[in-house]
């Protein structure tokens, strides 16, 4: 069992809500212990809402008017919490959305409880004690979300919603019609992106591997981070990008805004859906546009279509490239890249500096291999430059030898120097670990 407190801050009020994680019959449960709202609490809540509607009072004024004569402090706090939770927060899912340990919040069927994904248990869905009372309540919740995010349209004509919440979380939902009842999935993003130092502390990769990727990226290589969904690709991409020189010009291209970089010369571009081809702006269009900005680096959140050709062309022109891809092995990567609909020429794969493969193993996101493409007699081979311990094998890396020759640097000294900087940086980080064990 694990117990901790989630701070829910709304309109100047902060509520400390206990959360417990327990296991039973090999199932994990996420239990939220909100203040109880009994019949008297519900009556007062309704009175406040009536004052707001009938007299146009602000929520805090209506609360003061309704509860000022009550001596029951616990009741007053419960009324305030549930009012703010429902009117200013996110209703029943407010606590998991405020919980920094939660990565995803999901509703797959309104008759079942909400499920969440905890950062200490990646890939595992925890069953919560949060649920909607009816299909109408679940649908109304999704409709209310459509008024808070951007874009905002959802209707019977278009019964699905893809939007970004004010906090930056990605919301995807349906109101039915194309699903059996309302559904949604919220992918949360941490207030501050994880750094390479923090990823080292979490065991995602070794310092030498981080130093290698940092060096390849800074010297304008083409790095592709590949793996299954939720394996940490975007997190690693963002961590590497944050190490790029602050004086450099960076253009990022995404479907939805996920990347956050501490760079002053950063241009963000986003794709745009459209009713027809003329109004649609895709990744391919934006990569071509990005080249005209003469950036030092182009970062594409995820490559999956014709834009891959523009990426290879941009790399050949000398731009540093970073992107993610969905493939779990070098063999799968090669098949996807060189066959329809991508159809990348095998010779162009030499422009890739490194491909990082990630996965979720033993409840932890980790880098399992880093490969460099080598073309021999017209066929492509992927050479793994990670040792069995997860460290970089400098002697095995062709790309590092090329960089040493091109830039006249001592690769061993440079990798060692960056390792030391990463280790020294970790002295400034203290990661709060939550130990989860079965009872």
Tab-separated table of C-alpha atoms in Angstrom:
chain	number	residue	atom	x	y	z
A	1	UNK	CA	0.000	0.000	0.000
A	2	UNK	CA	1.103	3.586	-0.697
A	3	UNK	CA	-0.484	6.709	0.804
A	4	UNK	CA	0.199	10.317	-0.108
A	5	UNK	CA	-1.459	13.722	-0.318
A	6	UNK	CA	-2.579	15.529	-3.475
A	7	UNK	CA	-2.812	19.308	-3.191
A	8	UNK	CA	-5.851	20.591	-5.083
A	9	UNK	CA	-5.609	24.369	-5.519
A	10	UNK	CA	-8.634	26.186	-6.959
A	11	UNK	CA	-9.432	29.923	-6.775
A	12	UNK	CA	-7.051	30.530	-3.895
A	13	UNK	CA	-8.235	27.545	-1.853
A	14	UNK	CA	-5.931	24.565	-1.315
A	15	UNK	CA	-7.365	21.217	-0.277
A	16	UNK	CA	-5.175	18.325	0.872
A	17	UNK	CA	-6.789	15.174	-0.503
A	18	UNK	CA	-5.459	11.776	0.660
A	19	UNK	CA	-4.848	9.141	-2.002
A	20	UNK	CA	-4.119	5.443	-1.467
A	21	UNK	CA	-2.789	2.859	-3.900
A	22	UNK	CA	-3.649	-0.711	-2.939
A	23	UNK	CA	-3.592	-4.107	-4.618
A	24	UNK	CA	-6.052	-6.938	-4.471
A	25	UNK	CA	-6.139	-10.083	-6.598
A	26	UNK	CA	-3.312	-8.725	-8.799
A	27	UNK	CA	-5.268	-5.535	-9.546
A	28	UNK	CA	-4.060	-2.086	-8.547
A	29	UNK	CA	-6.572	0.416	-7.160
A	30	UNK	CA	-6.286	4.203	-6.906
A	31	UNK	CA	-8.506	5.332	-4.030
A	32	UNK	CA	-9.359	9.035	-3.619
A	33	UNK	CA	-10.586	10.133	-0.179
A	34	UNK	CA	-12.444	13.369	-0.872
A	35	UNK	CA	-14.432	15.236	1.812
A	36	UNK	CA	-17.816	13.547	2.202
A	37	UNK	CA	-20.778	15.514	0.884
A	38	UNK	CA	-23.936	14.330	2.704
A	39	UNK	CA	-27.510	15.533	2.232
A	40	UNK	CA	-26.943	18.795	4.148
A	41	UNK	CA	-23.830	19.449	2.083
A	42	UNK	CA	-25.728	18.850	-1.164
A	43	UNK	CA	-28.539	21.180	-0.023
A	44	UNK	CA	-26.064	23.986	0.712
A	45	UNK	CA	-24.323	23.361	-2.584
A	46	UNK	CA	-27.636	23.758	-4.376
A	47	UNK	CA	-28.373	26.975	-2.446
A	48	UNK	CA	-25.087	28.510	-3.560
A	49	UNK	CA	-25.744	27.614	-7.200
A	50	UNK	CA	-29.236	29.131	-6.963
A	51	UNK	CA	-27.774	32.401	-5.628
A	52	UNK	CA	-25.323	32.492	-8.496
A	53	UNK	CA	-28.059	31.952	-11.059
A	54	UNK	CA	-30.816	34.127	-9.577
A	55	UNK	CA	-28.785	37.040	-8.229
A	56	UNK	CA	-25.772	36.838	-10.487
A	57	UNK	CA	-23.430	36.483	-7.519
A	58	UNK	CA	-19.838	35.382	-7.892
A	59	UNK	CA	-19.121	31.912	-6.564
A	60	UNK	CA	-17.159	33.069	-3.500
A	61	UNK	CA	-19.786	35.706	-2.626
A	62	UNK	CA	-22.527	33.097	-2.939
A	63	UNK	CA	-20.568	30.739	-0.693
A	64	UNK	CA	-20.107	33.450	1.955
A	65	UNK	CA	-23.813	34.307	1.810
A	66	UNK	CA	-24.887	30.669	2.208
A	67	UNK	CA	-22.491	29.338	4.833
A	68	UNK	CA	-21.592	32.399	6.940
A	69	UNK	CA	-23.810	31.401	9.880
A	70	UNK	CA	-22.792	27.740	10.005
A	71	UNK	CA	-20.600	26.648	12.883
A	72	UNK	CA	-19.754	23.258	11.399
A	73	UNK	CA	-16.300	23.898	9.934
A	74	UNK	CA	-16.045	20.443	8.369
A	75	UNK	CA	-19.385	20.903	6.594
A	76	UNK	CA	-18.362	24.332	5.307
A	77	UNK	CA	-15.075	22.985	3.935
A	78	UNK	CA	-16.884	20.110	2.267
A	79	UNK	CA	-19.383	22.482	0.600
A	80	UNK	CA	-16.602	24.772	-0.629
A	81	UNK	CA	-14.543	21.863	-1.915
A	82	UNK	CA	-17.348	20.233	-3.898
A	83	UNK	CA	-18.533	23.551	-5.321
A	84	UNK	CA	-15.083	24.564	-6.507
A	85	UNK	CA	-14.325	21.041	-7.686
A	86	UNK	CA	-17.443	20.916	-9.864
A	87	UNK	CA	-17.618	24.546	-11.026
A	88	UNK	CA	-13.929	25.483	-11.345
A	89	UNK	CA	-12.178	22.135	-11.394
A	90	UNK	CA	-12.825	19.002	-13.404
A	91	UNK	CA	-15.629	17.461	-11.383
A	92	UNK	CA	-15.049	13.877	-10.265
A	93	UNK	CA	-11.636	13.608	-11.976
A	94	UNK	CA	-10.217	16.767	-10.363
A	95	UNK	CA	-7.901	14.909	-7.958
A	96	UNK	CA	-6.148	12.684	-10.536
A	97	UNK	CA	-5.710	15.710	-12.800
A	98	UNK	CA	-4.029	17.582	-9.929
A	99	UNK	CA	-1.961	14.535	-8.949
A	100	UNK	CA	1.534	14.980	-10.472
A	101	UNK	CA	2.051	11.219	-10.309
A	102	UNK	CA	-0.812	10.472	-12.713
A	103	UNK	CA	0.022	10.322	-16.417
A	104	UNK	CA	-3.304	9.281	-17.950
A	105	UNK	CA	-6.968	9.421	-16.938
A	106	UNK	CA	-9.446	7.304	-18.898
A	107	UNK	CA	-13.139	6.553	-19.231
A	108	UNK	CA	-13.734	3.496	-21.406
A	109	UNK	CA	-17.313	2.767	-20.377
A	110	UNK	CA	-19.433	5.007	-18.165
A	111	UNK	CA	-20.788	1.978	-16.274
A	112	UNK	CA	-17.282	1.179	-15.017
A	113	UNK	CA	-14.934	3.228	-12.808
A	114	UNK	CA	-12.403	5.708	-14.191
A	115	UNK	CA	-8.940	4.201	-14.697
A	116	UNK	CA	-5.571	5.953	-14.359
A	117	UNK	CA	-1.914	5.301	-15.199
A	118	UNK	CA	0.570	6.111	-12.429
A	119	UNK	CA	4.110	7.219	-13.234
A	120	UNK	CA	5.517	4.603	-10.851
A	121	UNK	CA	3.563	1.855	-12.649
A	122	UNK	CA	3.908	2.657	-16.376
A	123	UNK	CA	1.753	0.496	-18.598
A	124	UNK	CA	-0.510	-0.568	-15.699
A	125	UNK	CA	-4.062	0.738	-15.418
A	126	UNK	CA	-5.268	1.371	-11.888
A	127	UNK	CA	-8.986	1.127	-11.128
A	128	UNK	CA	-10.277	4.151	-9.210
A	129	UNK	CA	-13.240	4.704	-6.905
A	130	UNK	CA	-14.365	7.488	-9.277
A	131	UNK	CA	-17.309	6.913	-11.568
A	132	UNK	CA	-20.127	8.729	-13.344
A	133	UNK	CA	-23.672	8.128	-12.125
A	134	UNK	CA	-25.225	8.045	-15.582
A	135	UNK	CA	-24.493	8.177	-19.287
A	136	UNK	CA	-25.990	11.689	-19.403
A	137	UNK	CA	-23.603	12.874	-16.666
A	138	UNK	CA	-20.602	11.460	-18.548
A	139	UNK	CA	-21.749	13.054	-21.817
A	140	UNK	CA	-22.359	16.415	-20.136
A	141	UNK	CA	-18.864	16.260	-18.660
A	142	UNK	CA	-17.315	15.815	-22.108
A	143	UNK	CA	-19.472	18.635	-23.507
A	144	UNK	CA	-18.241	20.890	-20.676
A	145	UNK	CA	-14.634	20.030	-21.557
A	146	UNK	CA	-15.316	21.152	-25.126
A	147	UNK	CA	-15.950	24.672	-23.781
A	148	UNK	CA	-12.618	24.832	-21.978
A	149	UNK	CA	-10.163	23.438	-24.499
A	150	UNK	CA	-8.947	24.539	-27.912
A	151	UNK	CA	-10.359	23.627	-30.413
A	152	UNK	CA	-13.837	23.428	-28.936
A	153	UNK	CA	-16.259	21.852	-31.416
A	154	UNK	CA	-18.182	18.688	-30.518
A	155	UNK	CA	-21.712	17.822	-31.671
A	156	UNK	CA	-23.850	14.996	-33.010
A	157	UNK	CA	-22.455	15.876	-36.448
A	158	UNK	CA	-18.906	15.544	-35.089
A	159	UNK	CA	-19.282	13.335	-31.997
A	160	UNK	CA	-15.610	13.346	-31.015
A	161	UNK	CA	-13.260	15.906	-29.518
A	162	UNK	CA	-9.482	16.317	-29.669
A	163	UNK	CA	-8.341	19.299	-27.666
A	164	UNK	CA	-5.742	20.732	-25.302
A	165	UNK	CA	-6.856	21.651	-21.787
A	166	UNK	CA	-5.706	24.954	-20.243
A	167	UNK	CA	-3.088	23.049	-18.216
A	168	UNK	CA	-1.601	21.609	-21.419
A	169	UNK	CA	-3.077	18.106	-21.070
A	170	UNK	CA	-4.261	16.356	-24.233
A	171	UNK	CA	-7.947	15.379	-24.185
A	172	UNK	CA	-9.562	12.949	-26.623
A	173	UNK	CA	-13.201	12.024	-26.154
A	174	UNK	CA	-16.449	10.924	-27.746
A	175	UNK	CA	-20.061	11.595	-26.761
A	176	UNK	CA	-21.299	8.325	-28.260
A	177	UNK	CA	-22.525	7.694	-31.812
A	178	UNK	CA	-19.166	6.226	-32.857
A	179	UNK	CA	-18.595	4.457	-29.501
A	180	UNK	CA	-20.865	2.635	-27.069
A	181	UNK	CA	-21.549	5.630	-24.865
A	182	UNK	CA	-19.217	8.489	-23.843
A	183	UNK	CA	-15.475	7.824	-23.613
A	184	UNK	CA	-12.360	9.896	-23.035
A	185	UNK	CA	-8.620	9.661	-22.574
A	186	UNK	CA	-6.562	12.436	-20.987
A	187	UNK	CA	-2.807	12.349	-21.414
A	188	UNK	CA	-1.208	14.556	-18.790
A	189	UNK	CA	2.089	16.351	-19.095
A	190	UNK	CA	4.264	17.318	-16.122
A	191	UNK	CA	4.510	21.046	-15.257
A	192	UNK	CA	8.229	20.845	-15.995
A	193	UNK	CA	9.627	18.414	-18.586
A	194	UNK	CA	12.069	15.825	-17.265
A	195	UNK	CA	15.751	16.482	-17.893
A	196	UNK	CA	18.420	14.027	-18.975
A	197	UNK	CA	19.742	14.148	-15.411
A	198	UNK	CA	16.366	13.089	-14.033
A	199	UNK	CA	15.975	10.331	-16.618
A	200	UNK	CA	19.367	8.974	-15.540
A	201	UNK	CA	18.204	8.975	-11.921
A	202	UNK	CA	15.050	7.102	-12.922
A	203	UNK	CA	17.119	4.442	-14.662
A	204	UNK	CA	15.843	5.255	-18.162
A	205	UNK	CA	19.380	5.365	-19.568
A	206	UNK	CA	22.993	5.401	-18.424
A	207	UNK	CA	25.068	8.617	-18.210
A	208	UNK	CA	27.305	7.560	-21.123
A	209	UNK	CA	24.252	6.907	-23.328
A	210	UNK	CA	22.830	10.320	-22.391
A	211	UNK	CA	26.196	11.967	-23.128
A	212	UNK	CA	26.318	10.212	-26.517
A	213	UNK	CA	22.822	11.419	-27.508
A	214	UNK	CA	23.574	14.931	-26.258
A	215	UNK	CA	26.729	15.094	-28.391
A	216	UNK	CA	25.107	13.617	-31.521
A	217	UNK	CA	22.174	16.031	-31.237
A	218	UNK	CA	24.302	19.119	-30.571
A	219	UNK	CA	26.518	18.394	-33.587
A	220	UNK	CA	23.416	18.337	-35.808
A	221	UNK	CA	22.926	14.620	-36.181
A	222	UNK	CA	19.611	12.956	-37.042
A	223	UNK	CA	18.238	11.077	-34.025
A	224	UNK	CA	15.067	8.993	-34.195
A	225	UNK	CA	13.543	7.713	-30.943
A	226	UNK	CA	11.422	4.624	-31.511
A	227	UNK	CA	9.253	2.329	-29.424
A	228	UNK	CA	5.681	1.404	-28.513
A	229	UNK	CA	3.115	3.868	-27.187
A	230	UNK	CA	3.754	5.346	-23.710
A	231	UNK	CA	7.344	4.074	-23.662
A	232	UNK	CA	8.740	7.563	-22.976
A	233	UNK	CA	9.761	8.629	-26.496
A	234	UNK	CA	8.539	12.218	-26.273
A	235	UNK	CA	9.952	12.609	-22.762
A	236	UNK	CA	13.433	11.575	-23.933
A	237	UNK	CA	13.100	13.727	-27.061
A	238	UNK	CA	12.292	16.778	-24.939
A	239	UNK	CA	15.158	16.031	-22.533
A	240	UNK	CA	17.699	15.807	-25.363
A	241	UNK	CA	16.342	18.955	-27.022
A	242	UNK	CA	16.655	20.910	-23.772
A	243	UNK	CA	20.440	20.330	-23.957
A	244	UNK	CA	20.799	22.028	-27.347
A	245	UNK	CA	22.733	25.328	-27.241
A	246	UNK	CA	20.614	28.252	-26.064
A	247	UNK	CA	21.873	30.420	-28.924
A	248	UNK	CA	20.564	27.969	-31.535
A	249	UNK	CA	17.381	28.424	-33.544
A	250	UNK	CA	14.903	25.562	-33.152
A	251	UNK	CA	11.660	24.821	-34.995
A	252	UNK	CA	9.318	22.210	-33.508
A	253	UNK	CA	6.457	20.645	-35.458
A	254	UNK	CA	3.634	18.823	-33.667
A	255	UNK	CA	0.019	17.751	-33.974
A	256	UNK	CA	-0.615	18.840	-30.393
A	257	UNK	CA	1.671	20.973	-28.172
A	258	UNK	CA	3.636	18.551	-26.010
A	259	UNK	CA	7.218	19.806	-26.221
A	260	UNK	CA	8.472	22.551	-23.923
A	261	UNK	CA	11.968	23.908	-24.437
A	262	UNK	CA	13.950	26.483	-22.431
A	263	UNK	CA	15.194	28.228	-25.579
A	264	UNK	CA	14.654	31.887	-26.557
A	265	UNK	CA	14.955	31.241	-30.315
A	266	UNK	CA	12.219	28.626	-30.525
A	267	UNK	CA	9.452	28.591	-33.161
A	268	UNK	CA	6.487	26.265	-32.582
A	269	UNK	CA	4.453	24.980	-35.522
A	270	UNK	CA	1.287	22.883	-35.393
A	271	UNK	CA	-0.615	20.914	-37.989
A	272	UNK	CA	-4.190	21.899	-38.794
A	273	UNK	CA	-7.071	19.625	-39.616
A	274	UNK	CA	-9.418	20.774	-42.349
A	275	UNK	CA	-12.640	19.864	-44.088
A	276	UNK	CA	-10.719	19.491	-47.365
A	277	UNK	CA	-7.148	19.238	-48.608
A	278	UNK	CA	-6.932	22.988	-49.261
A	279	UNK	CA	-7.558	23.918	-45.635
A	280	UNK	CA	-5.509	21.081	-44.144
A	281	UNK	CA	-1.912	21.795	-43.088
A	282	UNK	CA	0.079	18.633	-42.491
A	283	UNK	CA	3.520	17.687	-41.207
A	284	UNK	CA	4.981	17.632	-44.727
A	285	UNK	CA	3.919	21.239	-45.351
A	286	UNK	CA	5.380	22.394	-42.049
A	287	UNK	CA	8.724	20.624	-42.460
A	288	UNK	CA	9.175	22.310	-45.846
A	289	UNK	CA	8.178	25.637	-44.281
A	290	UNK	CA	10.514	25.116	-41.334
A	291	UNK	CA	13.551	24.760	-43.632
A	292	UNK	CA	12.895	28.274	-44.972
A	293	UNK	CA	13.319	29.652	-41.442
A	294	UNK	CA	16.960	28.478	-41.600
A	295	UNK	CA	16.880	26.751	-38.210
A	296	UNK	CA	19.804	24.956	-36.638
A	297	UNK	CA	17.488	22.158	-35.518
A	298	UNK	CA	14.113	20.816	-36.630
A	299	UNK	CA	12.171	18.657	-34.169
A	300	UNK	CA	9.112	16.698	-35.292
A	301	UNK	CA	6.952	15.295	-32.503
A	302	UNK	CA	6.151	12.093	-34.401
A	303	UNK	CA	6.835	11.056	-37.982
A	304	UNK	CA	4.355	8.711	-39.650
A	305	UNK	CA	3.711	9.912	-43.219
A	306	UNK	CA	5.176	11.625	-46.254
A	307	UNK	CA	6.915	14.176	-44.027
A	308	UNK	CA	9.639	11.571	-43.452
A	309	UNK	CA	11.055	12.415	-46.914
A	310	UNK	CA	11.246	16.109	-46.040
A	311	UNK	CA	13.062	15.192	-42.815
A	312	UNK	CA	15.751	13.255	-44.666
A	313	UNK	CA	16.140	16.127	-47.156
A	314	UNK	CA	16.472	18.640	-44.319
A	315	UNK	CA	19.066	16.438	-42.649
A	316	UNK	CA	21.058	16.290	-45.908
A	317	UNK	CA	21.034	20.109	-45.937
A	318	UNK	CA	22.773	20.173	-42.558
A	319	UNK	CA	19.900	20.742	-40.128
A	320	UNK	CA	19.966	18.850	-36.841
A	321	UNK	CA	16.957	16.538	-36.643
A	322	UNK	CA	15.059	14.933	-33.770
A	323	UNK	CA	11.855	12.914	-34.068
A	324	UNK	CA	9.947	9.904	-32.711
A	325	UNK	CA	8.638	6.832	-34.509
A	326	UNK	CA	6.493	3.787	-33.733
A	327	UNK	CA	8.592	0.641	-34.121
A	328	UNK	CA	9.847	-1.731	-31.441
A	329	UNK	CA	12.837	-3.332	-33.210
A	330	UNK	CA	15.336	-2.411	-35.961
A	331	UNK	CA	13.683	-4.990	-38.227
A	332	UNK	CA	10.261	-3.435	-37.701
A	333	UNK	CA	11.730	0.045	-38.221
A	334	UNK	CA	13.306	-0.978	-41.534
A	335	UNK	CA	10.100	-2.583	-42.798
A	336	UNK	CA	7.986	0.447	-41.915
A	337	UNK	CA	10.416	2.999	-43.354
A	338	UNK	CA	11.181	1.270	-46.654
A	339	UNK	CA	7.698	0.014	-47.537
A	340	UNK	CA	4.437	1.813	-48.419
A	341	UNK	CA	3.267	4.328	-47.464
A	342	UNK	CA	6.670	5.755	-46.380
A	343	UNK	CA	8.889	4.257	-49.114
A	344	UNK	CA	12.196	5.693	-47.873
A	345	UNK	CA	15.128	4.802	-50.112
A	346	UNK	CA	17.547	2.477	-48.312
A	347	UNK	CA	20.447	4.753	-49.223
A	348	UNK	CA	18.819	7.666	-47.416
A	349	UNK	CA	18.836	5.744	-44.142
A	350	UNK	CA	22.556	6.536	-43.921
A	351	UNK	CA	21.482	10.077	-43.019
A	352	UNK	CA	20.168	8.712	-39.711
A	353	UNK	CA	22.821	9.152	-37.041
A	354	UNK	CA	21.198	7.023	-34.369
A	355	UNK	CA	17.948	5.237	-33.605
A	356	UNK	CA	17.060	4.882	-29.918
A	357	UNK	CA	14.738	2.028	-28.986
A	358	UNK	CA	12.680	2.351	-25.805
A	359	UNK	CA	10.307	0.042	-23.992
A	360	UNK	CA	8.584	-0.519	-20.662
A	361	UNK	CA	10.402	-3.246	-18.768
A	362	UNK	CA	9.697	-4.341	-15.192
A	363	UNK	CA	7.490	-1.311	-14.655
A	364	UNK	CA	10.150	1.134	-15.855
A	365	UNK	CA	10.634	3.033	-19.089
A	366	UNK	CA	14.100	2.365	-20.411
A	367	UNK	CA	16.399	2.639	-23.414
A	368	UNK	CA	17.103	-0.923	-24.541
A	369	UNK	CA	19.324	-0.234	-27.551
A	370	UNK	CA	20.877	2.536	-29.613
A	371	UNK	CA	21.695	1.541	-33.175
A	372	UNK	CA	23.531	3.210	-36.041
A	373	UNK	CA	22.599	2.368	-39.649
A	374	UNK	CA	25.384	1.039	-41.870
A	375	UNK	CA	24.904	0.332	-45.584
A	376	UNK	CA	26.922	-2.565	-47.012
A	377	UNK	CA	26.518	-3.589	-50.669
A	378	UNK	CA	23.127	-1.909	-50.908
A	379	UNK	CA	21.725	-3.487	-47.757
A	380	UNK	CA	21.196	-1.752	-44.441
A	381	UNK	CA	22.491	-3.056	-41.131
A	382	UNK	CA	21.873	-1.636	-37.693
A	383	UNK	CA	24.873	-1.714	-35.387
A	384	UNK	CA	24.041	-1.641	-31.662
A	385	UNK	CA	26.405	0.721	-29.822
A	386	UNK	CA	25.124	-0.121	-26.329
A	387	UNK	CA	26.904	-2.683	-24.182
A	388	UNK	CA	25.050	-5.272	-22.109
A	389	UNK	CA	25.203	-2.835	-19.171
A	390	UNK	CA	23.553	-0.033	-21.155
A	391	UNK	CA	26.732	2.020	-21.611
A	392	UNK	CA	28.008	3.383	-24.917
A	393	UNK	CA	30.658	1.350	-26.703
A	394	UNK	CA	32.649	4.234	-28.154
A	395	UNK	CA	34.896	1.989	-30.244
A	396	UNK	CA	31.878	0.397	-31.933
A	397	UNK	CA	30.280	3.715	-32.927
A	398	UNK	CA	30.862	4.740	-36.534
A	399	UNK	CA	29.050	8.061	-36.059
A	400	UNK	CA	31.351	9.095	-33.214
A	401	UNK	CA	34.400	8.344	-35.378
A	402	UNK	CA	32.907	10.498	-38.149
A	403	UNK	CA	32.283	13.364	-35.713
A	404	UNK	CA	35.815	13.077	-34.341
A	405	UNK	CA	37.235	13.426	-37.843
A	406	UNK	CA	34.840	16.202	-38.920
A	407	UNK	CA	35.201	18.363	-35.815
A	408	UNK	CA	38.692	17.412	-34.678
A	409	UNK	CA	37.602	16.444	-31.174
A	410	UNK	CA	38.710	13.707	-28.829
A	411	UNK	CA	35.522	11.660	-28.558
A	412	UNK	CA	36.502	9.784	-25.399
A	413	UNK	CA	37.326	13.037	-23.602
A	414	UNK	CA	34.140	14.721	-24.853
A	415	UNK	CA	31.844	11.863	-23.821
A	416	UNK	CA	33.565	11.699	-20.420
A	417	UNK	CA	33.205	15.462	-19.952
A	418	UNK	CA	29.486	15.336	-20.670
A	419	UNK	CA	29.025	12.322	-18.404
A	420	UNK	CA	30.644	14.290	-15.574
A	421	UNK	CA	28.347	17.272	-16.235
A	422	UNK	CA	25.288	15.017	-16.144
A	423	UNK	CA	26.408	13.363	-12.919
A	424	UNK	CA	27.205	16.732	-11.344
A	425	UNK	CA	23.797	18.023	-12.426
A	426	UNK	CA	22.162	15.170	-10.554
A	427	UNK	CA	23.457	16.626	-7.306
A	428	UNK	CA	20.781	19.307	-7.774
A	429	UNK	CA	17.917	16.840	-8.207
A	430	UNK	CA	16.006	14.964	-5.570
A	431	UNK	CA	13.393	12.649	-7.062
A	432	UNK	CA	10.611	11.758	-4.670
A	433	UNK	CA	10.092	8.040	-5.003
A	434	UNK	CA	6.786	6.372	-4.143
A	435	UNK	CA	7.312	2.742	-3.259
A	436	UNK	CA	4.428	0.577	-4.392
A	437	UNK	CA	4.202	-2.931	-3.039
A	438	UNK	CA	1.451	-5.513	-2.945
A	439	UNK	CA	-0.308	-6.230	0.273
